[in-house]
GROMACS .gro file of C-alpha atoms in nm:
model
  308
    1MET     CA    1   0.679   2.225   1.035
    2ASN     CA    2   0.710   2.434   0.706
    3LEU     CA    3   0.892   2.243   0.476
    4SER     CA    4   1.041   2.523   0.251
    5LYS     CA    5   1.295   2.488   0.009
    6HIS     CA    6   1.556   2.615   0.268
    7ASP     CA    7   1.525   2.301   0.484
    8ILE     CA    8   1.741   2.099   0.249
    9THR     CA    9   2.043   2.280   0.410
   10GLN     CA   10   1.983   2.046   0.694
   11PRO     CA   11   2.212   1.723   0.730
   12TYR     CA   12   1.896   1.499   0.646
   13PHE     CA   13   1.812   1.692   0.334
   14LEU     CA   14   2.180   1.718   0.219
   15CYS     CA   15   2.181   1.347   0.232
   16TYR     CA   16   1.851   1.271   0.081
   17ASN     CA   17   1.766   1.573  -0.129
   18LYS     CA   18   1.856   1.374  -0.431
   19PHE     CA   19   1.570   1.136  -0.374
   20MET     CA   20   1.307   1.395  -0.329
   21HIS     CA   21   1.162   1.724  -0.430
   22PHE     CA   22   0.918   1.933  -0.264
   23VAL     CA   23   0.599   2.100  -0.423
   24THR     CA   24   0.293   2.304  -0.288
   25ALA     CA   25  -0.025   2.116  -0.391
   26LYS     CA   26  -0.365   2.272  -0.433
   27THR     CA   27  -0.565   1.996  -0.344
   28ILE     CA   28  -0.542   1.677  -0.123
   29LEU     CA   29  -0.847   1.468  -0.139
   30THR     CA   30  -0.976   1.309  -0.442
   31PRO     CA   31  -1.258   1.252  -0.342
   32ARG     CA   32  -1.176   1.087  -0.025
   33SER     CA   33  -0.826   0.930  -0.098
   34MET     CA   34  -0.516   1.147  -0.059
   35ASN     CA   35  -0.156   1.069  -0.161
   36ILE     CA   36   0.120   1.279   0.047
   37TYR     CA   37   0.405   1.143  -0.178
   38ARG     CA   38   0.422   1.067  -0.535
   39GLY     CA   39   0.703   0.816  -0.609
   40CYS     CA   40   0.838   0.537  -0.428
   41MET     CA   41   1.167   0.403  -0.300
   42HIS     CA   42   1.052   0.029  -0.209
   43GLY     CA   43   1.179  -0.087  -0.573
   44CYS     CA   44   0.928  -0.362  -0.604
   45ILE     CA   45   0.989  -0.513  -0.958
   46TYR     CA   46   0.623  -0.520  -1.049
   47CYS     CA   47   0.450  -0.191  -0.936
   48ASP     CA   48   0.212  -0.057  -1.180
   49SER     CA   49   0.258   0.312  -1.041
   50ARG     CA   50   0.530   0.313  -1.278
   51SER     CA   51   0.329   0.299  -1.580
   52LYS     CA   52   0.360   0.568  -1.828
   53CYS     CA   53  -0.014   0.631  -1.809
   54TYR     CA   54   0.019   0.786  -1.478
   55GLN     CA   55   0.240   1.081  -1.645
   56PHE     CA   56   0.519   1.086  -1.402
   57THR     CA   57   0.718   1.405  -1.513
   58HIS     CA   58   0.996   1.298  -1.279
   59GLU     CA   59   1.195   0.975  -1.192
   60PHE     CA   60   1.002   0.739  -0.982
   61GLU     CA   61   1.241   0.737  -0.714
   62ASP     CA   62   1.299   1.122  -0.689
   63ILE     CA   63   0.997   1.156  -0.457
   64GLU     CA   64   0.742   1.449  -0.480
   65VAL     CA   65   0.663   1.539  -0.159
   66LYS     CA   66   0.343   1.739  -0.081
   67GLN     CA   67   0.494   1.956   0.187
   68ASN     CA   68   0.141   2.126   0.274
   69ALA     CA   69  -0.037   1.828   0.276
   70PRO     CA   70  -0.130   1.843   0.637
   71GLU     CA   71  -0.284   2.205   0.599
   72LEU     CA   72  -0.476   2.116   0.289
   73LEU     CA   73  -0.612   1.834   0.469
   74GLU     CA   74  -0.704   2.033   0.779
   75GLU     CA   75  -0.866   2.282   0.570
   76THR     CA   76  -1.082   2.023   0.355
   77LEU     CA   77  -1.189   1.829   0.671
   78SER     CA   78  -1.300   2.126   0.858
   79LYS     CA   79  -1.547   2.219   0.572
   80LYS     CA   80  -1.695   1.866   0.522
   81ARG     CA   81  -2.027   1.829   0.662
   82LYS     CA   82  -2.042   1.463   0.660
   83ARG     CA   83  -1.767   1.231   0.793
   84CYS     CA   84  -1.634   0.941   0.603
   85MET     CA   85  -1.340   0.721   0.552
   86ILE     CA   86  -1.013   0.869   0.461
   87GLY     CA   87  -0.796   0.664   0.243
   88THR     CA   88  -0.415   0.654   0.150
   89GLY     CA   89  -0.191   0.429  -0.030
   90SER     CA   90  -0.376   0.327  -0.320
   91MET     CA   91  -0.106   0.520  -0.534
   92CYS     CA   92   0.210   0.542  -0.340
   93ASP     CA   93   0.306   0.386  -0.015
   94PRO     CA   94   0.249   0.672   0.273
   95TYR     CA   95   0.534   0.481   0.452
   96ILE     CA   96   0.839   0.527   0.236
   97PRO     CA   97   1.169   0.573   0.435
   98LEU     CA   98   1.135   0.952   0.392
   99GLU     CA   99   0.840   0.949   0.587
  100LYS     CA  100   1.044   0.847   0.929
  101GLU     CA  101   1.208   1.228   0.916
  102LEU     CA  102   0.924   1.409   0.757
  103GLY     CA  103   0.642   1.304   0.953
  104LEU     CA  104   0.363   1.417   0.701
  105MET     CA  105   0.172   1.090   0.734
  106ARG     CA  106   0.171   1.125   1.102
  107ARG     CA  107   0.037   1.483   1.097
  108CYS     CA  108  -0.221   1.395   0.856
  109LEU     CA  109  -0.363   1.114   1.102
  110GLU     CA  110  -0.353   1.347   1.401
  111ILE     CA  111  -0.570   1.587   1.148
  112ILE     CA  112  -0.822   1.275   1.093
  113ASP     CA  113  -0.834   1.203   1.453
  114ARG     CA  114  -0.897   1.555   1.581
  115TYR     CA  115  -1.177   1.577   1.311
  116ASN     CA  116  -1.305   1.253   1.408
  117PHE     CA  117  -1.297   1.103   1.076
  118GLY     CA  118  -1.217   0.758   0.987
  119ALA     CA  119  -0.890   0.632   0.844
  120THR     CA  120  -0.747   0.315   0.631
  121LEU     CA  121  -0.394   0.279   0.439
  122ILE     CA  122  -0.226   0.068   0.250
  123THR     CA  123   0.161  -0.008   0.315
  124LYS     CA  124   0.403  -0.262   0.289
  125SER     CA  125   0.630  -0.088   0.563
  126ASP     CA  126   0.672  -0.149   0.946
  127LEU     CA  127   0.692   0.222   0.976
  128VAL     CA  128   0.334   0.205   1.042
  129LEU     CA  129   0.403   0.072   1.392
  130ARG     CA  130   0.492   0.421   1.502
  131ASP     CA  131   0.143   0.517   1.433
  132LEU     CA  132  -0.050   0.240   1.574
  133ASP     CA  133  -0.126   0.479   1.897
  134ILE     CA  134  -0.303   0.716   1.645
  135LEU     CA  135  -0.480   0.462   1.471
  136GLU     CA  136  -0.587   0.299   1.776
  137ARG     CA  137  -0.738   0.617   1.910
  138ILE     CA  138  -0.941   0.673   1.552
  139ASN     CA  139  -1.053   0.327   1.572
  140LYS     CA  140  -1.184   0.359   1.905
  141LYS     CA  141  -1.409   0.664   1.786
  142THR     CA  142  -1.491   0.564   1.456
  143LYS     CA  143  -1.315   0.311   1.241
  144ALA     CA  144  -0.936   0.253   1.122
  145VAL     CA  145  -0.816  -0.009   0.907
  146VAL     CA  146  -0.465  -0.128   0.812
  147GLN     CA  147  -0.412  -0.265   0.455
  148MET     CA  148  -0.088  -0.472   0.398
  149THR     CA  149   0.053  -0.628   0.079
  150LEU     CA  150   0.180  -0.999   0.109
  151THR     CA  151   0.308  -1.151  -0.219
  152THR     CA  152   0.518  -1.432  -0.103
  153ALA     CA  153   0.559  -1.633   0.206
  154ASP     CA  154   0.949  -1.637   0.129
  155ASP     CA  155   1.147  -1.412   0.274
  156GLU     CA  156   1.435  -1.451   0.049
  157LEU     CA  157   1.222  -1.434  -0.261
  158CYS     CA  158   1.051  -1.121  -0.111
  159LEU     CA  159   1.401  -0.942  -0.086
  160LYS     CA  160   1.451  -1.028  -0.478
  161ILE     CA  161   1.089  -0.875  -0.578
  162GLU     CA  162   1.038  -0.602  -0.312
  163PRO     CA  163   1.377  -0.534  -0.226
  164GLY     CA  164   1.341  -0.188  -0.065
  165VAL     CA  165   1.086  -0.284   0.206
  166CYS     CA  166   1.071  -0.497   0.512
  167PRO     CA  167   1.015  -0.897   0.431
  168THR     CA  168   0.684  -1.078   0.461
  169SER     CA  169   0.759  -1.223   0.833
  170ARG     CA  170   0.815  -0.860   0.947
  171ARG     CA  171   0.487  -0.773   0.781
  172PHE     CA  172   0.319  -1.040   0.988
  173GLU     CA  173   0.437  -0.901   1.299
  174VAL     CA  174   0.268  -0.542   1.180
  175LEU     CA  175  -0.051  -0.744   1.128
  176GLN     CA  176  -0.025  -0.904   1.469
  177ALA     CA  177   0.074  -0.581   1.651
  178CYS     CA  178  -0.238  -0.422   1.476
  179HIS     CA  179  -0.480  -0.706   1.597
  180GLU     CA  180  -0.341  -0.687   1.933
  181ARG     CA  181  -0.467  -0.321   1.953
  182GLY     CA  182  -0.796  -0.398   1.828
  183ILE     CA  183  -0.731  -0.232   1.460
  184PRO     CA  184  -0.886  -0.474   1.171
  185THR     CA  185  -0.661  -0.574   0.908
  186VAL     CA  186  -0.681  -0.650   0.543
  187VAL     CA  187  -0.418  -0.831   0.314
  188TRP     CA  188  -0.354  -0.749  -0.047
  189PHE     CA  189  -0.272  -1.108  -0.206
  190SER     CA  190  -0.143  -0.941  -0.516
  191PRO     CA  191   0.038  -0.954  -0.745
  192LEU     CA  192   0.127  -1.343  -0.775
  193LEU     CA  193   0.403  -1.380  -1.045
  194PRO     CA  194   0.359  -1.645  -1.300
  195PHE     CA  195   0.652  -1.912  -1.287
  196ILE     CA  196   0.771  -1.738  -0.985
  197ASN     CA  197   0.544  -1.771  -0.688
  198ASP     CA  198   0.222  -1.883  -0.830
  199THR     CA  199   0.223  -2.222  -0.630
  200LYS     CA  200  -0.017  -2.349  -0.370
  201GLU     CA  201   0.290  -2.356  -0.133
  202ASN     CA  202   0.296  -2.002  -0.151
  203VAL     CA  203  -0.087  -1.965  -0.109
  204LYS     CA  204  -0.099  -2.172   0.182
  205GLY     CA  205   0.205  -1.998   0.321
  206ILE     CA  206   0.052  -1.663   0.321
  207VAL     CA  207  -0.292  -1.771   0.426
  208ASP     CA  208  -0.114  -1.931   0.737
  209TYR     CA  209   0.036  -1.573   0.820
  210CYS     CA  210  -0.315  -1.413   0.771
  211VAL     CA  211  -0.482  -1.701   1.013
  212ARG     CA  212  -0.228  -1.642   1.288
  213ALA     CA  213  -0.234  -1.250   1.237
  214LYS     CA  214  -0.635  -1.298   1.273
  215VAL     CA  215  -0.665  -1.070   0.942
  216HIS     CA  216  -1.020  -0.981   0.835
  217ALA     CA  217  -1.027  -1.026   0.479
  218ILE     CA  218  -0.786  -1.079   0.176
  219ILE     CA  219  -0.824  -0.904  -0.142
  220CYS     CA  220  -0.728  -1.080  -0.429
  221PHE     CA  221  -0.800  -0.983  -0.793
  222GLY     CA  222  -0.660  -1.335  -0.918
  223MET     CA  223  -0.347  -1.525  -0.972
  224GLY     CA  224  -0.131  -1.319  -1.189
  225LEU     CA  225   0.002  -0.941  -1.257
  226THR     CA  226  -0.044  -0.633  -1.475
  227LEU     CA  227   0.197  -0.529  -1.727
  228ARG     CA  228   0.168  -0.205  -1.937
  229GLU     CA  229   0.431   0.038  -2.083
  230GLY     CA  230   0.673   0.161  -1.815
  231ASN     CA  231   0.637  -0.091  -1.569
  232ARG     CA  232   0.674  -0.375  -1.793
  233GLU     CA  233   1.022  -0.280  -1.921
  234TYR     CA  234   1.122  -0.210  -1.541
  235PHE     CA  235   0.974  -0.576  -1.454
  236TYR     CA  236   1.165  -0.716  -1.744
  237ALA     CA  237   1.515  -0.568  -1.655
  238ALA     CA  238   1.454  -0.699  -1.310
  239LEU     CA  239   1.395  -1.030  -1.405
  240GLU     CA  240   1.705  -1.052  -1.583
  241ARG     CA  241   1.901  -0.898  -1.283
  242ASN     CA  242   1.757  -1.097  -1.010
  243PHE     CA  243   1.713  -1.424  -1.165
  244PRO     CA  244   2.020  -1.477  -1.394
  245ASN     CA  245   1.998  -1.791  -1.622
  246SER     CA  246   1.614  -1.852  -1.557
  247ASN     CA  247   1.513  -1.729  -1.916
  248LEU     CA  248   1.200  -1.593  -1.724
  249LYS     CA  249   1.207  -1.288  -1.945
  250ASN     CA  250   1.169  -1.454  -2.277
  251ARG     CA  251   0.911  -1.706  -2.105
  252TYR     CA  252   0.690  -1.389  -2.026
  253ILE     CA  253   0.730  -1.259  -2.382
  254ARG     CA  254   0.630  -1.587  -2.524
  255THR     CA  255   0.368  -1.655  -2.294
  256PHE     CA  256   0.188  -1.300  -2.256
  257GLY     CA  257   0.322  -1.075  -2.532
  258TYR     CA  258   0.201  -0.737  -2.469
  259ASN     CA  259  -0.107  -0.862  -2.241
  260TYR     CA  260  -0.203  -0.610  -1.982
  261MET     CA  261  -0.338  -0.919  -1.773
  262CYS     CA  262  -0.072  -1.176  -1.724
  263SER     CA  263  -0.272  -1.479  -1.547
  264SER     CA  264  -0.104  -1.763  -1.397
  265PRO     CA  265  -0.153  -2.087  -1.568
  266HIS     CA  266  -0.264  -2.226  -1.275
  267GLU     CA  267  -0.509  -1.954  -1.177
  268HIS     CA  268  -0.826  -2.166  -1.176
  269GLU     CA  269  -0.663  -2.405  -0.939
  270LEU     CA  270  -0.491  -2.140  -0.715
  271MET     CA  271  -0.791  -1.923  -0.679
  272THR     CA  272  -1.005  -2.245  -0.562
  273TYR     CA  273  -0.741  -2.344  -0.328
  274LEU     CA  274  -0.753  -1.982  -0.188
  275SER     CA  275  -1.120  -1.953  -0.160
  276THR     CA  276  -1.125  -2.304   0.025
  277LEU     CA  277  -0.872  -2.187   0.269
  278CYS     CA  278  -1.032  -1.855   0.346
  279ARG     CA  279  -1.367  -2.030   0.389
  280GLN     CA  280  -1.209  -2.261   0.607
  281ASN     CA  281  -1.049  -1.996   0.855
  282ASN     CA  282  -1.344  -1.763   0.839
  283ILE     CA  283  -1.141  -1.495   0.639
  284MET     CA  284  -1.353  -1.277   0.402
  285LEU     CA  285  -1.218  -1.300   0.034
  286GLY     CA  286  -1.308  -1.078  -0.255
  287THR     CA  287  -1.257  -0.720  -0.417
  288ASP     CA  288  -1.573  -0.499  -0.417
  289SER     CA  289  -1.737  -0.634  -0.132
  290ILE     CA  290  -1.433  -0.576   0.084
  291PHE     CA  291  -1.380  -0.221  -0.053
  292LYS     CA  292  -1.738  -0.170   0.052
  293TRP     CA  293  -1.673  -0.291   0.397
  294ILE     CA  294  -1.366  -0.050   0.425
  295GLU     CA  295  -1.548   0.232   0.312
  296GLU     CA  296  -1.829   0.196   0.547
  297PHE     CA  297  -1.837   0.455   0.811
  298PRO     CA  298  -1.991   0.344   1.151
  299GLU     CA  299  -2.348   0.445   1.132
  300ASN     CA  300  -2.357   0.472   1.515
  301ASP     CA  301  -2.114   0.751   1.518
  302PRO     CA  302  -2.199   0.944   1.797
  303LEU     CA  303  -2.016   1.230   1.702
  304GLN     CA  304  -2.220   1.274   1.371
  305PRO     CA  305  -2.454   1.550   1.418
  306SER     CA  306  -2.797   1.506   1.313
  307LEU     CA  307  -2.949   1.651   0.978
  308PHE     CA  308  -3.274   1.720   1.166
   0.00000   0.00000   0.00000
């Protein structure tokens, strides 16, 4: 499928072309991570990717589509001498609504499968269920890991802070489906929003979901969120819009000022509680140790040629 600019004459593109634009990229892996899309339509009120430091030259909801991503990926993987894990989703979710029609992520997974690399992805979308067949094939040969963000156990709150994506209860079903197919999963417990969902009840609710879905590990950088120019202004506007008469914006300004890291006043208590729950349920908890596990390519890969 060649997504030239002429393709926007088709009905789908006539409807959605104001939300996307196509580019021909020069590279795709940096060095083992790729982003097929740049920008997002999930509308998460806390999204750090909106920050000005990332130098977006277009509106965040006007998705930049790397139309030649599969071709670039195939060219790159065909030249790699050593297999490894290929990751995506660290900057922008690969399963934004446009992916349902464009199918670029699926094509990239097919290429990763064909060249016998591993795959790991971060998403909040149940659209990943469409590609479980490929992820299962990859995992049987090498390794596939699905990483999913869970911030609140309350679906009603989820719709306020992550309005354009499936609720937490549905993401739990995705995690269950992955486990049933033998695909290991990791949950990003981040961010936790001070004065909104930084409670023991929420921590327990999310861990309960992880236990029931047999999640391998939880990534947690602490109880709080980051705010910097770009995403701070968007976040504050969302607080006023979604939590009227709460005075949350002024409370954030008084408490955190222009701090980059905005930690919950209950951080120590909540981290201790999270650590205890994970230990009791044999769930790996951390950051660097989990990233290391995710990035480890199976040493016993029967397809890896010997150097000697």
